[in-house]
PDB file of C-alpha atoms in Angstrom:
ATOM      1  CA  MET A   1      60.932   4.355 200.116  1.00  0.00           C
ATOM      2  CA  ASP A   2      62.418   7.527 198.698  1.00  0.00           C
ATOM      3  CA  GLY A   3      65.975   6.592 199.512  1.00  0.00           C
ATOM      4  CA  LEU A   4      68.754   4.264 198.489  1.00  0.00           C
ATOM      5  CA  VAL A   5      69.662   0.824 199.765  1.00  0.00           C
ATOM      6  CA  GLY A   6      73.417   0.446 199.960  1.00  0.00           C
ATOM      7  CA  VAL A   7      76.095  -2.081 200.802  1.00  0.00           C
ATOM      8  CA  VAL A   8      79.148  -1.533 202.986  1.00  0.00           C
ATOM      9  CA  HIS A   9      81.759  -2.952 200.628  1.00  0.00           C
ATOM     10  CA  TYR A  10      84.558  -3.158 203.211  1.00  0.00           C
ATOM     11  CA  ALA A  11      82.339  -5.272 205.493  1.00  0.00           C
ATOM     12  CA  LEU A  12      81.421  -7.679 202.708  1.00  0.00           C
ATOM     13  CA  PHE A  13      85.119  -7.861 201.766  1.00  0.00           C
ATOM     14  CA  PRO A  14      86.919  -7.198 205.080  1.00  0.00           C
ATOM     15  CA  SER A  15      90.445  -7.087 203.658  1.00  0.00           C
ATOM     16  CA  ALA A  16      89.473  -3.772 202.048  1.00  0.00           C
ATOM     17  CA  GLY A  17      89.686  -2.217 205.509  1.00  0.00           C
ATOM     18  CA  SER A  18      93.480  -2.316 205.451  1.00  0.00           C
ATOM     19  CA  GLY A  19      93.610   0.399 202.811  1.00  0.00           C
ATOM     20  CA  THR A  20      96.468  -1.396 201.091  1.00  0.00           C
ATOM     21  CA  ASP A  21      94.936  -3.896 198.663  1.00  0.00           C
ATOM     22  CA  ASP A  22      93.344  -3.356 195.268  1.00  0.00           C
ATOM     23  CA  LEU A  23      89.882  -4.830 195.759  1.00  0.00           C
ATOM     24  CA  THR A  24      88.186  -2.886 192.988  1.00  0.00           C
ATOM     25  CA  GLY A  25      87.493  -6.218 191.258  1.00  0.00           C
ATOM     26  CA  THR A  26      85.141  -7.142 194.082  1.00  0.00           C
ATOM     27  CA  PHE A  27      82.957  -4.103 193.348  1.00  0.00           C
ATOM     28  CA  ASP A  28      81.314  -6.219 190.650  1.00  0.00           C
ATOM     29  CA  VAL A  29      79.546  -8.416 193.205  1.00  0.00           C
ATOM     30  CA  ILE A  30      77.563  -5.323 194.206  1.00  0.00           C
ATOM     31  CA  LEU A  31      77.509  -3.466 190.896  1.00  0.00           C
ATOM     32  CA  ASP A  32      76.296  -6.395 188.798  1.00  0.00           C
ATOM     33  CA  ASP A  33      73.361  -7.002 191.105  1.00  0.00           C
ATOM     34  CA  GLY A  34      71.391  -3.955 190.007  1.00  0.00           C
ATOM     35  CA  PHE A  35      69.320  -3.753 193.199  1.00  0.00           C
ATOM     36  CA  PHE A  36      71.530  -1.472 195.242  1.00  0.00           C
ATOM     37  CA  GLY A  37      71.741   2.285 194.765  1.00  0.00           C
ATOM     38  CA  ALA A  38      74.704   3.085 196.978  1.00  0.00           C
ATOM     39  CA  ILE A  39      78.073   1.635 197.878  1.00  0.00           C
ATOM     40  CA  GLU A  40      80.190   2.431 200.918  1.00  0.00           C
ATOM     41  CA  VAL A  41      83.945   2.282 200.533  1.00  0.00           C
ATOM     42  CA  THR A  42      86.914   3.143 202.710  1.00  0.00           C
ATOM     43  CA  TRP A  43      90.469   4.411 202.435  1.00  0.00           C
ATOM     44  CA  MET A  44      92.696   3.396 199.553  1.00  0.00           C
ATOM     45  CA  ASN A  45      96.245   4.535 200.082  1.00  0.00           C
ATOM     46  CA  ASP A  46      97.587   3.726 196.630  1.00  0.00           C
ATOM     47  CA  GLU A  47      96.881   6.663 194.330  1.00  0.00           C
ATOM     48  CA  ARG A  48      96.626   4.388 191.300  1.00  0.00           C
ATOM     49  CA  VAL A  49      94.014   2.242 193.038  1.00  0.00           C
ATOM     50  CA  ARG A  50      92.022   5.344 193.996  1.00  0.00           C
ATOM     51  CA  ARG A  51      92.046   6.629 190.421  1.00  0.00           C
ATOM     52  CA  LYS A  52      90.920   3.228 189.177  1.00  0.00           C
ATOM     53  CA  ALA A  53      88.200   3.006 191.841  1.00  0.00           C
ATOM     54  CA  ALA A  54      87.014   6.537 191.071  1.00  0.00           C
ATOM     55  CA  ARG A  55      86.612   5.705 187.374  1.00  0.00           C
ATOM     56  CA  ILE A  56      84.646   2.558 188.152  1.00  0.00           C
ATOM     57  CA  LEU A  57      82.420   4.212 190.733  1.00  0.00           C
ATOM     58  CA  GLN A  58      81.727   7.248 188.563  1.00  0.00           C
ATOM     59  CA  SER A  59      80.587   5.010 185.712  1.00  0.00           C
ATOM     60  CA  THR A  60      78.036   3.162 187.860  1.00  0.00           C
ATOM     61  CA  GLY A  61      75.755   6.025 188.852  1.00  0.00           C
ATOM     62  CA  LEU A  62      75.686   4.679 192.427  1.00  0.00           C
ATOM     63  CA  GLN A  63      75.841   7.124 195.310  1.00  0.00           C
ATOM     64  CA  VAL A  64      79.215   6.687 196.982  1.00  0.00           C
ATOM     65  CA  MET A  65      79.671   6.893 200.743  1.00  0.00           C
ATOM     66  CA  PHE A  66      83.052   6.783 202.485  1.00  0.00           C
ATOM     67  CA  SER A  67      84.024   5.511 205.928  1.00  0.00           C
ATOM     68  CA  GLY A  68      87.113   6.537 207.849  1.00  0.00           C
ATOM     69  CA  GLY A  69      86.386   3.953 210.538  1.00  0.00           C
ATOM     70  CA  PRO A  70      88.807   1.301 209.242  1.00  0.00           C
ATOM     71  CA  ALA A  71      91.541   3.948 209.195  1.00  0.00           C
ATOM     72  CA  LEU A  72      90.844   5.650 212.524  1.00  0.00           C
ATOM     73  CA  LEU A  73      89.594   2.952 214.871  1.00  0.00           C
ATOM     74  CA  PRO A  74      92.645   0.649 214.830  1.00  0.00           C
ATOM     75  CA  SER A  75      95.178   3.470 214.434  1.00  0.00           C
ATOM     76  CA  GLY A  76      95.388   4.668 218.011  1.00  0.00           C
ATOM     77  CA  LEU A  77      94.751   8.215 216.768  1.00  0.00           C
ATOM     78  CA  ASN A  78      92.078  10.083 218.676  1.00  0.00           C
ATOM     79  CA  LEU A  79      89.981  13.036 217.495  1.00  0.00           C
ATOM     80  CA  ALA A  80      89.003  13.621 221.137  1.00  0.00           C
ATOM     81  CA  ALA A  81      92.543  13.510 222.523  1.00  0.00           C
ATOM     82  CA  LEU A  82      93.319  15.891 225.369  1.00  0.00           C
ATOM     83  CA  SER A  83      96.887  16.214 224.092  1.00  0.00           C
ATOM     84  CA  GLU A  84      96.797  18.909 221.408  1.00  0.00           C
ATOM     85  CA  SER A  85      99.599  17.333 219.401  1.00  0.00           C
ATOM     86  CA  GLU A  86      97.834  13.949 219.446  1.00  0.00           C
ATOM     87  CA  ARG A  87      94.529  15.547 218.483  1.00  0.00           C
ATOM     88  CA  LYS A  88      96.161  17.341 215.554  1.00  0.00           C
ATOM     89  CA  ARG A  89      97.680  14.095 214.280  1.00  0.00           C
ATOM     90  CA  ALA A  90      94.192  12.585 214.219  1.00  0.00           C
ATOM     91  CA  VAL A  91      92.823  15.649 212.413  1.00  0.00           C
ATOM     92  CA  ASP A  92      95.628  15.379 209.851  1.00  0.00           C
ATOM     93  CA  LEU A  93      94.548  11.799 209.120  1.00  0.00           C
ATOM     94  CA  GLY A  94      90.969  13.051 208.924  1.00  0.00           C
ATOM     95  CA  LYS A  95      91.972  15.621 206.307  1.00  0.00           C
ATOM     96  CA  THR A  96      93.683  12.898 204.284  1.00  0.00           C
ATOM     97  CA  LEU A  97      90.446  10.926 204.410  1.00  0.00           C
ATOM     98  CA  VAL A  98      88.468  14.002 203.309  1.00  0.00           C
ATOM     99  CA  ASP A  99      90.759  14.268 200.280  1.00  0.00           C
ATOM    100  CA  GLN A 100      90.321  10.582 199.451  1.00  0.00           C
ATOM    101  CA  ALA A 101      86.544  10.817 199.834  1.00  0.00           C
ATOM    102  CA  TYR A 102      86.411  13.722 197.386  1.00  0.00           C
ATOM    103  CA  GLU A 103      88.654  11.872 194.946  1.00  0.00           C
ATOM    104  CA  LEU A 104      86.296   8.879 195.014  1.00  0.00           C
ATOM    105  CA  GLY A 105      83.207  11.038 194.500  1.00  0.00           C
ATOM    106  CA  ALA A 106      81.784  10.291 197.945  1.00  0.00           C
ATOM    107  CA  ARG A 107      79.025  12.305 199.600  1.00  0.00           C
ATOM    108  CA  ASN A 108      80.081  11.744 203.198  1.00  0.00           C
ATOM    109  CA  LEU A 109      83.001  10.842 205.421  1.00  0.00           C
ATOM    110  CA  LEU A 110      82.056   8.676 208.386  1.00  0.00           C
ATOM    111  CA  LEU A 111      84.148   9.085 211.547  1.00  0.00           C
ATOM    112  CA  ALA A 112      84.311   7.738 215.089  1.00  0.00           C
ATOM    113  CA  SER A 113      84.855  10.097 218.007  1.00  0.00           C
ATOM    114  CA  GLY A 114      87.794   8.415 219.725  1.00  0.00           C
ATOM    115  CA  PRO A 115      88.080   6.361 222.924  1.00  0.00           C
ATOM    116  CA  ASP A 116      86.050   7.162 226.018  1.00  0.00           C
ATOM    117  CA  PRO A 117      88.484   8.492 228.666  1.00  0.00           C
ATOM    118  CA  GLY A 118      86.095   7.846 231.565  1.00  0.00           C
ATOM    119  CA  ALA A 119      83.557   9.999 233.361  1.00  0.00           C
ATOM    120  CA  ALA A 120      86.050  12.429 234.902  1.00  0.00           C
ATOM    121  CA  LEU A 121      87.501  13.488 231.541  1.00  0.00           C
ATOM    122  CA  ARG A 122      84.492  13.190 229.256  1.00  0.00           C
ATOM    123  CA  THR A 123      83.574  16.871 229.217  1.00  0.00           C
ATOM    124  CA  SER A 124      87.094  17.867 228.195  1.00  0.00           C
ATOM    125  CA  ALA A 125      87.215  15.089 225.594  1.00  0.00           C
ATOM    126  CA  ILE A 126      83.884  16.198 224.114  1.00  0.00           C
ATOM    127  CA  ASP A 127      85.230  19.742 223.781  1.00  0.00           C
ATOM    128  CA  ALA A 128      88.335  18.399 222.038  1.00  0.00           C
ATOM    129  CA  PHE A 129      86.223  16.305 219.689  1.00  0.00           C
ATOM    130  CA  LYS A 130      83.999  19.255 218.814  1.00  0.00           C
ATOM    131  CA  THR A 131      87.109  21.232 217.890  1.00  0.00           C
ATOM    132  CA  SER A 132      88.321  18.389 215.669  1.00  0.00           C
ATOM    133  CA  LEU A 133      84.929  18.017 214.015  1.00  0.00           C
ATOM    134  CA  GLU A 134      84.715  21.745 213.340  1.00  0.00           C
ATOM    135  CA  GLU A 135      88.172  21.721 211.784  1.00  0.00           C
ATOM    136  CA  LEU A 136      87.276  18.810 209.513  1.00  0.00           C
ATOM    137  CA  CYS A 137      83.944  20.354 208.526  1.00  0.00           C
ATOM    138  CA  GLU A 138      85.767  23.579 207.676  1.00  0.00           C
ATOM    139  CA  TYR A 139      88.391  21.709 205.667  1.00  0.00           C
ATOM    140  CA  ALA A 140      85.697  19.834 203.729  1.00  0.00           C
ATOM    141  CA  LEU A 141      83.770  23.063 203.148  1.00  0.00           C
ATOM    142  CA  SER A 142      86.808  25.007 201.950  1.00  0.00           C
ATOM    143  CA  SER A 143      87.713  22.160 199.585  1.00  0.00           C
ATOM    144  CA  CYS A 144      84.323  22.262 197.837  1.00  0.00           C
ATOM    145  CA  PRO A 145      82.135  25.188 198.988  1.00  0.00           C
ATOM    146  CA  ARG A 146      79.254  24.504 196.594  1.00  0.00           C
ATOM    147  CA  ASP A 147      78.730  20.852 197.478  1.00  0.00           C
ATOM    148  CA  PRO A 148      80.742  20.069 200.588  1.00  0.00           C
ATOM    149  CA  LEU A 149      81.401  16.604 201.907  1.00  0.00           C
ATOM    150  CA  VAL A 150      79.245  15.785 204.923  1.00  0.00           C
ATOM    151  CA  ILE A 151      81.167  14.615 207.982  1.00  0.00           C
ATOM    152  CA  THR A 152      79.041  12.009 209.741  1.00  0.00           C
ATOM    153  CA  VAL A 153      79.761  10.737 213.232  1.00  0.00           C
ATOM    154  CA  GLU A 154      78.792   7.168 214.077  1.00  0.00           C
ATOM    155  CA  PRO A 155      77.838   6.484 217.703  1.00  0.00           C
ATOM    156  CA  PHE A 156      79.730   3.425 218.966  1.00  0.00           C
ATOM    157  CA  ASP A 157      79.588   1.356 222.138  1.00  0.00           C
ATOM    158  CA  ARG A 158      81.014   2.565 225.446  1.00  0.00           C
ATOM    159  CA  ASP A 159      81.887  -0.781 227.033  1.00  0.00           C
ATOM    160  CA  VAL A 160      81.636  -3.650 224.511  1.00  0.00           C
ATOM    161  CA  HIS A 161      84.215  -3.441 221.729  1.00  0.00           C
ATOM    162  CA  TRP A 162      85.510  -0.047 220.573  1.00  0.00           C
ATOM    163  CA  ARG A 163      84.553   1.819 223.788  1.00  0.00           C
ATOM    164  CA  GLN A 164      84.149   5.233 222.204  1.00  0.00           C
ATOM    165  CA  LEU A 165      83.413   8.631 223.708  1.00  0.00           C
ATOM    166  CA  LEU A 166      80.365   8.901 221.413  1.00  0.00           C
ATOM    167  CA  GLY A 167      78.753   6.969 222.711  1.00  0.00           C
ATOM    168  CA  PRO A 168      75.052   7.368 223.518  1.00  0.00           C
ATOM    169  CA  THR A 169      72.917   8.515 220.588  1.00  0.00           C
ATOM    170  CA  ALA A 170      71.339  11.409 222.502  1.00  0.00           C
ATOM    171  CA  LEU A 171      74.767  12.724 223.508  1.00  0.00           C
ATOM    172  CA  SER A 172      76.015  12.323 219.951  1.00  0.00           C
ATOM    173  CA  ALA A 173      73.059  14.343 218.669  1.00  0.00           C
ATOM    174  CA  ALA A 174      73.699  17.072 221.240  1.00  0.00           C
ATOM    175  CA  VAL A 175      77.348  17.361 220.191  1.00  0.00           C
ATOM    176  CA  ILE A 176      76.531  17.335 216.465  1.00  0.00           C
ATOM    177  CA  GLY A 177      73.744  19.844 217.049  1.00  0.00           C
ATOM    178  CA  GLU A 178      76.205  22.292 218.581  1.00  0.00           C
ATOM    179  CA  VAL A 179      78.625  21.947 215.683  1.00  0.00           C
ATOM    180  CA  ARG A 180      75.742  22.361 213.238  1.00  0.00           C
ATOM    181  CA  THR A 181      75.082  25.864 214.473  1.00  0.00           C
ATOM    182  CA  GLN A 182      78.187  26.838 212.489  1.00  0.00           C
ATOM    183  CA  TYR A 183      78.689  23.937 210.069  1.00  0.00           C
ATOM    184  CA  LYS A 184      75.730  22.349 208.306  1.00  0.00           C
ATOM    185  CA  ASN A 185      77.901  19.696 206.644  1.00  0.00           C
ATOM    186  CA  CYS A 186      77.813  17.246 209.541  1.00  0.00           C
ATOM    187  CA  GLY A 187      75.386  14.686 210.887  1.00  0.00           C
ATOM    188  CA  ILE A 188      74.945  11.232 212.399  1.00  0.00           C
ATOM    189  CA  THR A 189      75.338   7.783 210.864  1.00  0.00           C
ATOM    190  CA  LEU A 190      73.157   5.490 212.973  1.00  0.00           C
ATOM    191  CA  ASP A 191      74.052   1.798 213.108  1.00  0.00           C
ATOM    192  CA  MET A 192      71.351  -0.449 214.582  1.00  0.00           C
ATOM    193  CA  SER A 193      73.938  -2.888 215.954  1.00  0.00           C
ATOM    194  CA  HIS A 194      75.632  -0.072 217.849  1.00  0.00           C
ATOM    195  CA  ALA A 195      72.279   0.880 219.351  1.00  0.00           C
ATOM    196  CA  ALA A 196      72.095  -2.630 220.804  1.00  0.00           C
ATOM    197  CA  GLN A 197      75.660  -2.344 222.128  1.00  0.00           C
ATOM    198  CA  LEU A 198      74.639   0.912 223.819  1.00  0.00           C
ATOM    199  CA  ASN A 199      71.576  -0.821 225.313  1.00  0.00           C
ATOM    200  CA  GLU A 200      69.315   1.453 223.281  1.00  0.00           C
ATOM    201  CA  GLY A 201      66.159   0.324 221.537  1.00  0.00           C
ATOM    202  CA  ILE A 202      66.002   0.785 217.773  1.00  0.00           C
ATOM    203  CA  GLU A 203      63.114   3.233 217.927  1.00  0.00           C
ATOM    204  CA  ASP A 204      64.706   5.149 220.808  1.00  0.00           C
ATOM    205  CA  ALA A 205      67.999   5.533 218.951  1.00  0.00           C
ATOM    206  CA  VAL A 206      66.266   6.865 215.827  1.00  0.00           C
ATOM    207  CA  ARG A 207      64.262   9.289 217.953  1.00  0.00           C
ATOM    208  CA  ASP A 208      67.334  10.457 219.866  1.00  0.00           C
ATOM    209  CA  ALA A 209      69.317  11.055 216.661  1.00  0.00           C
ATOM    210  CA  GLY A 210      66.574  13.430 215.544  1.00  0.00           C
ATOM    211  CA  ASP A 211      67.299  15.877 212.744  1.00  0.00           C
ATOM    212  CA  CYS A 212      71.013  15.019 212.901  1.00  0.00           C
ATOM    213  CA  LEU A 213      70.342  11.592 211.361  1.00  0.00           C
ATOM    214  CA  VAL A 214      71.505  11.616 207.732  1.00  0.00           C
ATOM    215  CA  HIS A 215      72.778   8.060 207.107  1.00  0.00           C
ATOM    216  CA  ALA A 216      72.069   4.596 208.529  1.00  0.00           C
ATOM    217  CA  HIS A 217      73.450   1.062 208.728  1.00  0.00           C
ATOM    218  CA  ILE A 218      71.464  -2.160 208.990  1.00  0.00           C
ATOM    219  CA  ALA A 219      73.623  -4.503 211.056  1.00  0.00           C
ATOM    220  CA  ASN A 220      73.584  -7.221 213.693  1.00  0.00           C
ATOM    221  CA  CYS A 221      75.811  -8.085 216.650  1.00  0.00           C
ATOM    222  CA  VAL A 222      76.335 -10.736 219.303  1.00  0.00           C
ATOM    223  CA  LEU A 223      76.402  -9.714 222.955  1.00  0.00           C
ATOM    224  CA  GLU A 224      76.828 -13.166 224.516  1.00  0.00           C
ATOM    225  CA  ARG A 225      80.258 -13.070 226.161  1.00  0.00           C
ATOM    226  CA  GLY A 226      82.342 -16.039 225.172  1.00  0.00           C
ATOM    227  CA  ASP A 227      80.791 -16.297 221.729  1.00  0.00           C
ATOM    228  CA  SER A 228      83.416 -16.063 218.978  1.00  0.00           C
ATOM    229  CA  LEU A 229      81.333 -13.335 217.328  1.00  0.00           C
ATOM    230  CA  TYR A 230      80.978 -11.217 220.473  1.00  0.00           C
ATOM    231  CA  GLY A 231      81.269  -7.483 219.896  1.00  0.00           C
ATOM    232  CA  ASP A 232      81.114  -5.231 216.884  1.00  0.00           C
ATOM    233  CA  LEU A 233      81.668  -7.908 214.224  1.00  0.00           C
ATOM    234  CA  HIS A 234      78.518  -7.396 212.131  1.00  0.00           C
ATOM    235  CA  PRO A 235      77.478 -11.023 211.547  1.00  0.00           C
ATOM    236  CA  HIS A 236      74.560 -12.132 209.418  1.00  0.00           C
ATOM    237  CA  PHE A 237      71.023 -12.037 210.840  1.00  0.00           C
ATOM    238  CA  ASP A 238      70.848 -15.821 211.105  1.00  0.00           C
ATOM    239  CA  VAL A 239      73.580 -16.349 213.730  1.00  0.00           C
ATOM    240  CA  GLY A 240      72.447 -18.200 216.816  1.00  0.00           C
ATOM    241  CA  ASN A 241      73.252 -15.597 219.463  1.00  0.00           C
ATOM    242  CA  GLY A 242      72.519 -12.532 217.335  1.00  0.00           C
ATOM    243  CA  VAL A 243      70.667  -9.667 219.007  1.00  0.00           C
ATOM    244  CA  TYR A 244      68.475  -9.165 215.955  1.00  0.00           C
ATOM    245  CA  MET A 245      66.470 -11.330 213.582  1.00  0.00           C
ATOM    246  CA  PRO A 246      65.348 -10.467 210.041  1.00  0.00           C
ATOM    247  CA  LYS A 247      62.078  -9.005 211.352  1.00  0.00           C
ATOM    248  CA  ASP A 248      64.130  -6.371 213.170  1.00  0.00           C
ATOM    249  CA  VAL A 249      65.341  -5.025 209.831  1.00  0.00           C
ATOM    250  CA  SER A 250      61.711  -4.084 209.185  1.00  0.00           C
ATOM    251  CA  ARG A 251      61.495  -2.490 212.639  1.00  0.00           C
ATOM    252  CA  PHE A 252      64.503  -0.325 211.864  1.00  0.00           C
ATOM    253  CA  LEU A 253      63.167   0.666 208.457  1.00  0.00           C
ATOM    254  CA  ASP A 254      59.788   1.457 210.038  1.00  0.00           C
ATOM    255  CA  ALA A 255      61.449   3.691 212.615  1.00  0.00           C
ATOM    256  CA  LEU A 256      63.478   5.477 209.956  1.00  0.00           C
ATOM    257  CA  ASP A 257      60.400   5.945 207.784  1.00  0.00           C
ATOM    258  CA  SER A 258      58.317   7.293 210.665  1.00  0.00           C
ATOM    259  CA  SER A 259      61.074   9.751 211.572  1.00  0.00           C
ATOM    260  CA  GLY A 260      61.029  11.297 208.103  1.00  0.00           C
ATOM    261  CA  PHE A 261      64.480   9.959 207.266  1.00  0.00           C
ATOM    262  CA  PHE A 262      63.433   8.934 203.750  1.00  0.00           C
ATOM    263  CA  SER A 263      61.435  12.074 202.981  1.00  0.00           C
ATOM    264  CA  HIS A 264      63.353  14.959 204.541  1.00  0.00           C
ATOM    265  CA  PRO A 265      66.113  16.707 202.556  1.00  0.00           C
ATOM    266  CA  CYS A 266      69.440  14.925 203.047  1.00  0.00           C
ATOM    267  CA  PRO A 267      72.778  16.770 202.862  1.00  0.00           C
ATOM    268  CA  CYS A 268      74.492  13.596 201.591  1.00  0.00           C
ATOM    269  CA  GLY A 269      72.368  13.443 198.436  1.00  0.00           C
ATOM    270  CA  LYS A 270      69.643  10.820 198.718  1.00  0.00           C
ATOM    271  CA  PRO A 271      69.191   9.204 202.133  1.00  0.00           C
ATOM    272  CA  VAL A 272      71.112   5.933 202.291  1.00  0.00           C
ATOM    273  CA  VAL A 273      70.539   2.923 204.519  1.00  0.00           C
ATOM    274  CA  SER A 274      73.209   0.293 203.954  1.00  0.00           C
ATOM    275  CA  PHE A 275      73.661  -3.308 204.975  1.00  0.00           C
ATOM    276  CA  GLU A 276      76.855  -3.816 206.948  1.00  0.00           C
ATOM    277  CA  ILE A 277      77.352  -7.575 207.129  1.00  0.00           C
ATOM    278  CA  LYS A 278      80.629  -9.498 207.333  1.00  0.00           C
ATOM    279  CA  PRO A 279      80.836 -13.053 205.971  1.00  0.00           C
ATOM    280  CA  VAL A 280      81.607 -15.748 208.528  1.00  0.00           C
ATOM    281  CA  ALA A 281      82.449 -19.438 208.119  1.00  0.00           C
ATOM    282  CA  GLY A 282      82.980 -19.177 204.374  1.00  0.00           C
ATOM    283  CA  GLN A 283      79.716 -17.394 203.602  1.00  0.00           C
ATOM    284  CA  ASP A 284      79.342 -16.286 199.994  1.00  0.00           C
ATOM    285  CA  PRO A 285      79.064 -12.479 199.680  1.00  0.00           C
ATOM    286  CA  ALA A 286      76.586 -12.862 196.826  1.00  0.00           C
ATOM    287  CA  ALA A 287      74.360 -15.045 199.031  1.00  0.00           C
ATOM    288  CA  ILE A 288      74.457 -12.385 201.740  1.00  0.00           C
ATOM    289  CA  LEU A 289      73.294  -9.784 199.215  1.00  0.00           C
ATOM    290  CA  ARG A 290      70.413 -12.029 198.162  1.00  0.00           C
ATOM    291  CA  ASP A 291      69.238 -12.168 201.769  1.00  0.00           C
ATOM    292  CA  CYS A 292      69.572  -8.390 202.118  1.00  0.00           C
ATOM    293  CA  LYS A 293      67.287  -7.876 199.125  1.00  0.00           C
ATOM    294  CA  THR A 294      64.763 -10.274 200.631  1.00  0.00           C
ATOM    295  CA  TYR A 295      64.625  -8.237 203.843  1.00  0.00           C
ATOM    296  CA  VAL A 296      63.982  -4.964 202.011  1.00  0.00           C
ATOM    297  CA  ARG A 297      61.466  -6.433 199.584  1.00  0.00           C
ATOM    298  CA  GLY A 298      59.605  -8.030 202.470  1.00  0.00           C
ATOM    299  CA  TRP A 299      59.378  -4.658 204.201  1.00  0.00           C
ATOM    300  CA  LYS A 300      58.155  -2.879 201.091  1.00  0.00           C
ATOM    301  CA  GLN A 301      55.500  -5.510 200.335  1.00  0.00           C
ATOM    302  CA  ARG A 302      53.807  -5.488 203.715  1.00  0.00           C
TER     303      ARG A 302
END
């Protein structure tokens, strides 16, 4: 596999998603392991914490990826807003996240589209989102023309948890494809748990993402209503009502491999597929990482 296996740090340590705490000490759980080649972090609103994190991350040699999801999704801000003033507020937050991603040495900034307004307004919302994405791609490009940050859009569910405009993988690829005619520094982050929430098969989602696919997440979800883990909560692969089992990690990696994901040039640096798993019921993060390694090694040794 000519790519990197990563870990979504803010999933393994969920309090990092607030953007307020100094959790740089928890990097060591991932860094000391030696197996992983990439780490995914999120916003850090204290400048001193960002400087500290940047020094640590730069010294590791790991490829750094950055997610704006924990900042955007709960904020109420909407990159697809039909109100121009509301849309601009979301873009302003996006620009702040671009700046933070650059400061931390990240290769991408992962974003969500914004809430789905319903069928009657989707076309207008898609146009608004494309405008926002173009503005953020331009801002990232102007900030570092030689090696611009890649803005990646993650398709989310339409009717399970976050209820986002994007949305179906094929539609996401169509929107990104249009923006790519002018800005090459954008693409798709494909999360296998979101494919399930969109009622898409793993192989179908990879196929539909096509050439726009530049980043991926290995993740699980529970779709049994009434279960305490229902929705986009990224539980381990051993939960009772989980959609996926460990063998499905291999299916996802097979689909990515067959698509050329690991061999085609990647604008984010090396192609990264990261485990996004949140501890539940007192699970030890280090134990979760041990299982993640087992899944990948099992796939490689077949």
